[in-house]
mmCIF file of C-alpha atoms in Angstrom:
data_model
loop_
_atom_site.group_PDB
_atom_site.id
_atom_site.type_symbol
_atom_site.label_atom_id
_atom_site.label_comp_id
_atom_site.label_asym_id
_atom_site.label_seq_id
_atom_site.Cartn_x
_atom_site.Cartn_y
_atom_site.Cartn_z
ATOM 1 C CA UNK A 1 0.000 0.000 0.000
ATOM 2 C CA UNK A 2 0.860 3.496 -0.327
ATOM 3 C CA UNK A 3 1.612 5.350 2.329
ATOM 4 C CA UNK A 4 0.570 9.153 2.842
ATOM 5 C CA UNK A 5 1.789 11.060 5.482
ATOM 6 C CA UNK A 6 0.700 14.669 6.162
ATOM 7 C CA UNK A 7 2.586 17.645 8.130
ATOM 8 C CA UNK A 8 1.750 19.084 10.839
ATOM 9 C CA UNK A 9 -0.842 17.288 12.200
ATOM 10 C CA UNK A 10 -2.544 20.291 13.103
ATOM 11 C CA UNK A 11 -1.698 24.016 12.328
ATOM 12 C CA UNK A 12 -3.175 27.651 14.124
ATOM 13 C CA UNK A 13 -3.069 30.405 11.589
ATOM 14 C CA UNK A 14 -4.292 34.266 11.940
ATOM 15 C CA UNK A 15 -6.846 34.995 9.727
ATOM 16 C CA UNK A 16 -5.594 36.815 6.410
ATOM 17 C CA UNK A 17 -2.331 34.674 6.734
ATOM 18 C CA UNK A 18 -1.092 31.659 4.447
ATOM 19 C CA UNK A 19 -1.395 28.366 5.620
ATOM 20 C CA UNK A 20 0.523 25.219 4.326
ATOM 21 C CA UNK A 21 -0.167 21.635 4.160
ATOM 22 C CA UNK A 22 2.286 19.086 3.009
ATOM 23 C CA UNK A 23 1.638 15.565 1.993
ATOM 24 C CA UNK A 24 4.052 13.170 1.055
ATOM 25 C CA UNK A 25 4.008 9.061 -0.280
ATOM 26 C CA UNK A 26 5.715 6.103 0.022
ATOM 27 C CA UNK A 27 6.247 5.908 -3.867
ATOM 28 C CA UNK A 28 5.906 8.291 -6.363
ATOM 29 C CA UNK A 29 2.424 8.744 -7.336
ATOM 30 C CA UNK A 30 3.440 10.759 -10.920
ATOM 31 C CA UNK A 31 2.232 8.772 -13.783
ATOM 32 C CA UNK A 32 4.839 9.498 -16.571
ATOM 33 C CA UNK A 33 2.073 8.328 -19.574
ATOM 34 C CA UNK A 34 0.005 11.280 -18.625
ATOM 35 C CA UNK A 35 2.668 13.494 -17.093
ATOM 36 C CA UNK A 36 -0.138 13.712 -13.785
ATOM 37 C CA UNK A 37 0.239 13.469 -10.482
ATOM 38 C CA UNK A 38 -2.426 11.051 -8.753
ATOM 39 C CA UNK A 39 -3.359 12.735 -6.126
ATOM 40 C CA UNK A 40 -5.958 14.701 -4.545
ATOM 41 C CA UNK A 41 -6.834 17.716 -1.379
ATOM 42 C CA UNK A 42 -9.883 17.284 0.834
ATOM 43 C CA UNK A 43 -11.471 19.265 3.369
ATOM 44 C CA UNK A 44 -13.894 18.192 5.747
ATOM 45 C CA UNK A 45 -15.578 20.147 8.068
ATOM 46 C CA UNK A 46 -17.086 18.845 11.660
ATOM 47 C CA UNK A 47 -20.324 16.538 10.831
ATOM 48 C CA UNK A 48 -20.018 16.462 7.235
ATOM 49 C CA UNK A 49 -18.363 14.038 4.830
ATOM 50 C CA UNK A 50 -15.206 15.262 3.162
ATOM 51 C CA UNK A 51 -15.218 17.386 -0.005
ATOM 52 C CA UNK A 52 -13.150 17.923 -3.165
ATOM 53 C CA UNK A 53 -11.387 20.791 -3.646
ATOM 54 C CA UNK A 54 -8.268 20.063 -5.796
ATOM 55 C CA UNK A 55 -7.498 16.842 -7.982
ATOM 56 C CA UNK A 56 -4.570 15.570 -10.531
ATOM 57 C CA UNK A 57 -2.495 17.454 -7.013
ATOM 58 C CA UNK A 58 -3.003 20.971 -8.234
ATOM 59 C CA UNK A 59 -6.589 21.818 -10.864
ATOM 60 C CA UNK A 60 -9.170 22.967 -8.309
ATOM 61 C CA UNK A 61 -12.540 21.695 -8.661
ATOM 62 C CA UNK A 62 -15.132 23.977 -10.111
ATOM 63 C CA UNK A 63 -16.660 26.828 -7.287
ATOM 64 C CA UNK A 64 -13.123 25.984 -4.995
ATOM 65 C CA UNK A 65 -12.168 29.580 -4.285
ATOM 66 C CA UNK A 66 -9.086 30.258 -5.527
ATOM 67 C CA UNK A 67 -7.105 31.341 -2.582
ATOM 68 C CA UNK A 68 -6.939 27.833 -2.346
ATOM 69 C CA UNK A 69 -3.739 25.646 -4.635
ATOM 70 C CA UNK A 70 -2.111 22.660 -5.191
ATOM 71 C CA UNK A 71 1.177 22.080 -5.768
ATOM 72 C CA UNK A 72 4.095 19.068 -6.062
ATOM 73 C CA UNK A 73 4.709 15.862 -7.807
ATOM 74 C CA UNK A 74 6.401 12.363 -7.619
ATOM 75 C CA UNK A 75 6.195 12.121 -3.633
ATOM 76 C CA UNK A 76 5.589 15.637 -1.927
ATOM 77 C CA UNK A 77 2.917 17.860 -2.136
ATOM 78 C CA UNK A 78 1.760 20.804 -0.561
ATOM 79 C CA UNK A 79 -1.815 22.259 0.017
ATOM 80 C CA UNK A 80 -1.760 26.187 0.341
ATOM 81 C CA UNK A 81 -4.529 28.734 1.365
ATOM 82 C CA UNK A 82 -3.290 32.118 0.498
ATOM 83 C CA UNK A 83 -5.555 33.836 2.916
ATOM 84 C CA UNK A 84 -7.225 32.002 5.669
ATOM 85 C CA UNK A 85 -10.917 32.789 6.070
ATOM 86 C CA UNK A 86 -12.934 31.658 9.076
ATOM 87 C CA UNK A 87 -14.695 28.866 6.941
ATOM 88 C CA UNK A 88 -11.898 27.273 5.940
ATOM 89 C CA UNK A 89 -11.474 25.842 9.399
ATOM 90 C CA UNK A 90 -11.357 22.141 8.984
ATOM 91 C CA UNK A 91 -9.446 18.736 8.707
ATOM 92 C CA UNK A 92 -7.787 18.869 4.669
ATOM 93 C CA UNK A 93 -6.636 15.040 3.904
ATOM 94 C CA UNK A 94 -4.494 14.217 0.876
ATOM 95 C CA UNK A 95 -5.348 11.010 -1.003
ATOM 96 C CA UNK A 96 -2.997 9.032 -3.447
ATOM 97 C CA UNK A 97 -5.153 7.383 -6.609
ATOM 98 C CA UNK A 98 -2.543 6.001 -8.365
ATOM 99 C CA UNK A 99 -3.624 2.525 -7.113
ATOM 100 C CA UNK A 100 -5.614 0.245 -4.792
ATOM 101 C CA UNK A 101 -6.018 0.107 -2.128
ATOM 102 C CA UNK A 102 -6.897 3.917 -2.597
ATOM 103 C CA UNK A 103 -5.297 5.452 0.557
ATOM 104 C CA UNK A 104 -5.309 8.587 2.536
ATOM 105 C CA UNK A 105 -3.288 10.791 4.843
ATOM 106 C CA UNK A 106 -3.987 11.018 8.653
ATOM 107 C CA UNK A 107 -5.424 14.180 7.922
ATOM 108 C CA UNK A 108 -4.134 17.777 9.435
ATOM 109 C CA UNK A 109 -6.880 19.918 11.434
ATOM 110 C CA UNK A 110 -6.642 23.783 10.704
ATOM 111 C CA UNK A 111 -7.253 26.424 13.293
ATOM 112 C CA UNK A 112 -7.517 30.022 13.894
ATOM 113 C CA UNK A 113 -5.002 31.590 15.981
ATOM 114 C CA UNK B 1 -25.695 17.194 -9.192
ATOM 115 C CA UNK B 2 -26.227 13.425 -7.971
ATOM 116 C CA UNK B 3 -26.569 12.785 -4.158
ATOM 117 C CA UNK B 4 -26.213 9.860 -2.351
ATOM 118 C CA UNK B 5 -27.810 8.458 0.918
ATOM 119 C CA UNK B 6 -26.340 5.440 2.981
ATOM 120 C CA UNK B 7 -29.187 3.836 5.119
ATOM 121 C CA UNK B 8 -28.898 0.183 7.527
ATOM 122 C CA UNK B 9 -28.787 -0.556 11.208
ATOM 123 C CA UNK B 10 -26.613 1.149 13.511
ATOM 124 C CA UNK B 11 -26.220 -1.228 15.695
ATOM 125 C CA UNK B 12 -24.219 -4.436 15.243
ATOM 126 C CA UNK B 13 -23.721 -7.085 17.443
ATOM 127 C CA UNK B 14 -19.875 -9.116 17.242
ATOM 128 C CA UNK B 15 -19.619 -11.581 14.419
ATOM 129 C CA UNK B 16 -23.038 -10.753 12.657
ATOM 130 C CA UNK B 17 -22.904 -8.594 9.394
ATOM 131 C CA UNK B 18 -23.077 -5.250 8.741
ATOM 132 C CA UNK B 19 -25.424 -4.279 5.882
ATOM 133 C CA UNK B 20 -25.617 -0.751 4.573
ATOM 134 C CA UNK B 21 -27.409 0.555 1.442
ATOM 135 C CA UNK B 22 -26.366 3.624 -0.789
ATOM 136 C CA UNK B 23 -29.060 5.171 -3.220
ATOM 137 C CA UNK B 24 -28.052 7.655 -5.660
ATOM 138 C CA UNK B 25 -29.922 10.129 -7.017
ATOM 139 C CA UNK B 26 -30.344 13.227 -9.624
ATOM 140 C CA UNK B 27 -27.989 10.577 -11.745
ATOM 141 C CA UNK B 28 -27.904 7.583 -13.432
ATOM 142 C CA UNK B 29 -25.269 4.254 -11.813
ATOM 143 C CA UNK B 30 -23.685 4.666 -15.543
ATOM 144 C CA UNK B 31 -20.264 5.047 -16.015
ATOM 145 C CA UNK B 32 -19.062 5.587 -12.380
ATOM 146 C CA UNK B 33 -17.594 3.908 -9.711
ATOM 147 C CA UNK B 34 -19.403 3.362 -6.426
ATOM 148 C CA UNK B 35 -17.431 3.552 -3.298
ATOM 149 C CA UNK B 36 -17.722 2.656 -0.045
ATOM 150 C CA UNK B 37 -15.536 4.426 2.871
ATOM 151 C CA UNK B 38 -15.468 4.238 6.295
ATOM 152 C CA UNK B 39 -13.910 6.750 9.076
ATOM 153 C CA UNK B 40 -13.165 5.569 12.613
ATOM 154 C CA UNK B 41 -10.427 8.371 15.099
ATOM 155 C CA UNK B 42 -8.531 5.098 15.126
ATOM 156 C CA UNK B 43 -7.735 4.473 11.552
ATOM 157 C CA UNK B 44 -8.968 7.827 10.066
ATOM 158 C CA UNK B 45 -10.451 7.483 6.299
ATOM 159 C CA UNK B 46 -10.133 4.139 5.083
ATOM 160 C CA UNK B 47 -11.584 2.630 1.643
ATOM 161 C CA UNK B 48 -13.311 -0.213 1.526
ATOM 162 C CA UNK B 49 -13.771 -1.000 -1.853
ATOM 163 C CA UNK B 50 -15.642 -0.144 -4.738
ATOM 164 C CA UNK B 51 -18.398 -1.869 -7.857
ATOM 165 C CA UNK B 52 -18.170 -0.421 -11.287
ATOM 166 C CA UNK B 53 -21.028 -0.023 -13.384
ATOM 167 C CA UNK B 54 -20.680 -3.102 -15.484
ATOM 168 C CA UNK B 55 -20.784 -4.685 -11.892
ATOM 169 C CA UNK B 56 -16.740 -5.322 -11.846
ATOM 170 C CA UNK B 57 -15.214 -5.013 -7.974
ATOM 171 C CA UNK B 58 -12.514 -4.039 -6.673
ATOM 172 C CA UNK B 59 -12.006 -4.560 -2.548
ATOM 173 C CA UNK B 60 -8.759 -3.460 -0.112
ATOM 174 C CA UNK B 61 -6.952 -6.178 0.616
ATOM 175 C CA UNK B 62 -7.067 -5.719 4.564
ATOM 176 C CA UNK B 63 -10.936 -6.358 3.844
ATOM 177 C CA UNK B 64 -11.581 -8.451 0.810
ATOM 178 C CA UNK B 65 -11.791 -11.329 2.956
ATOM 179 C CA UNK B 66 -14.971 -10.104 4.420
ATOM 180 C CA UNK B 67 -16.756 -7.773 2.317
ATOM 181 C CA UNK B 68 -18.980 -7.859 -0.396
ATOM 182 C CA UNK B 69 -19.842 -4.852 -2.887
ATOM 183 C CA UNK B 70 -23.333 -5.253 -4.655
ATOM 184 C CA UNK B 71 -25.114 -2.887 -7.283
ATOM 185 C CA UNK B 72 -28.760 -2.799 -7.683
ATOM 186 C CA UNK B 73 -28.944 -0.662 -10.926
ATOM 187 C CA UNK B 74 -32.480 -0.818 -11.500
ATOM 188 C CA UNK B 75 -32.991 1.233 -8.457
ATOM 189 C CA UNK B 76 -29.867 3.076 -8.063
ATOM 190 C CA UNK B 77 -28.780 1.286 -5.039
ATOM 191 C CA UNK B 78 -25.309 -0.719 -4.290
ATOM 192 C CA UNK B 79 -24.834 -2.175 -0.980
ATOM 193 C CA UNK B 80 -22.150 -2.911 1.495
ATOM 194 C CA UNK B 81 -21.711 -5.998 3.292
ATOM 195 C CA UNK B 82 -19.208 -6.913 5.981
ATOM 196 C CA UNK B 83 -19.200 -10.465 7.665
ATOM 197 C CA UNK B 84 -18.109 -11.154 11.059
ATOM 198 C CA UNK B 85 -17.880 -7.799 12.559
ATOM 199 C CA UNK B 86 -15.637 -6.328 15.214
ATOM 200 C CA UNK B 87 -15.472 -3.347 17.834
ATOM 201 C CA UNK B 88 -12.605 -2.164 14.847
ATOM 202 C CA UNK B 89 -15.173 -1.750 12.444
ATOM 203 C CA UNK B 90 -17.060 0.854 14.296
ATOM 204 C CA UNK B 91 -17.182 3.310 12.221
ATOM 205 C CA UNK B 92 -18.779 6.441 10.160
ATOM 206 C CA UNK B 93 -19.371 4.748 6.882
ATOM 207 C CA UNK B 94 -19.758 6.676 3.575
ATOM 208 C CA UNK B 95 -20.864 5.892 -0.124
ATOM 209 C CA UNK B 96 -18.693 7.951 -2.495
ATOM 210 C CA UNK B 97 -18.999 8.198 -6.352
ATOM 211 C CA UNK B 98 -16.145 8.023 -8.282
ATOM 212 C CA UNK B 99 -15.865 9.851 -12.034
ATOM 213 C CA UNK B 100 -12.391 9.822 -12.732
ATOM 214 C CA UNK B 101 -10.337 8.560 -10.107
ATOM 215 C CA UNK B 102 -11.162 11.032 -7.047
ATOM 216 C CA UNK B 103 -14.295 11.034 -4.470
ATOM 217 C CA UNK B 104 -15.955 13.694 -6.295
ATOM 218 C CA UNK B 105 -19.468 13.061 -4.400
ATOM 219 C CA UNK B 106 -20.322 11.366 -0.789
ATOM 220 C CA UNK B 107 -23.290 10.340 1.215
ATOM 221 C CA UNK B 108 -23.410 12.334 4.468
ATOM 222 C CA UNK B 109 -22.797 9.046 6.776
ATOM 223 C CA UNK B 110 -23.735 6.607 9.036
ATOM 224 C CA UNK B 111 -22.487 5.889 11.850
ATOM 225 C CA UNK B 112 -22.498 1.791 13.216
ATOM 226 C CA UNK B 113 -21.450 0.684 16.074
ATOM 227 C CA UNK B 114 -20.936 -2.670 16.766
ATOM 228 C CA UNK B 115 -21.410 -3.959 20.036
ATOM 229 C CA UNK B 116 -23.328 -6.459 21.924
#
């Protein structure tokens, strides 16, 4: 299996201020025939099931704000929010599809400070 | 936009089966993958496995021993079961649909317990 491991596990930021997310896998997850990265950014907020925001590790899914981005490839990736806004309080999970088992980080929970 | 509902017991007793049911609608079964995934604060998200359309499976190892991924197309259902259940597989269990290769739509949850 592949293993993803996210950094910190949790993380305070002010409001306004950029927060950062890394990710990183066992093996690469960059699949050279389609020069993509198999990976993708969740964020799941308390009570509700996680949701989408960024696939192929960096093209945001449609009505993502952009203040949120993807970035990385072969084993280390990074999940930034430019400017934190009070809603985007949440766990954010990384999650490798390049094969099965399908597998996910622990997850890293995102404060205000 | 499809949605998807889990529904089953959620309650459990040791060594029975679990049984949960995912309909989908605003969207037809065709040409996705149907996933079930379950979330516990011990083992955080964890997929289970998933059914293809044409019915094809595809189950994670640490599980395929005891679960079983059914589709019901004719109603927009698939189904999760899981034989001979332990206090580890209490758990928030989601259905997920799967376009591509990412979880692109989930149920909201249900949570089972299993305990006697």
């Amino acid at each position: 299996d592949i293993v993803m491991t996210q950094s910190p596990d949790s993380l305070a930021v002010s409001l306004g201020e950029r927060a950062t997310i890394d990710c990183k896998s066992s093996q690469s997850v960059f699949f050279s025939s389609n020069n993509k990265n198999f990976l993708a950014w969740y964020q799941q907020k308390p009570g509700q099931p996680p949701k989408l925001l960024i696939s192929w590790a960096s093209t945001r899914e449609s009505g993502v704000p952009d203040r949120f981005s993807g970035s990385g490839s072969g084993t280390y990736f990074t999940l930034t929010i430019s400017s934190l806004q009070a809603e985007d309080v949440a766990v954010y999970y990384c999650q490798q599809f390049y094969n099965t088992p399908y597998t996910f980080g622990q997850g890293t929970k995102l404060e205000i400070k | 936009q499809v949605q998807l509902q889990e529904s089953g017991p959620g309650l459990v007793k040791p060594s029975e089966t679990l049984s949960l049911t995912c309909t989908v609608s605003g969207g037809s079964i065709s040409p996705y993958y149907w996933n079930w995934i379950r979330q516990s604060p011990g083992k955080g998200l964890e997929w289970i496995g998933y059914i293809y359309h044409s019915g094809s499976t595809n189950y994670n190892p640490s599980l395929q021993s005891r679960v079983t991924i059914s589709l019901v197309a004719s109603k927009n259902q698939f189904s999760l079961k899981l034989h001979s259940v332990t206090a580890a597989d209490t758990a928030v269990y989601y259905c997920a649909k799967m376009s591509a290769h990412w979880f692109d739509s989930w149920g909201q949850g249900t949570l089972v317990t299993v305990s006697s």
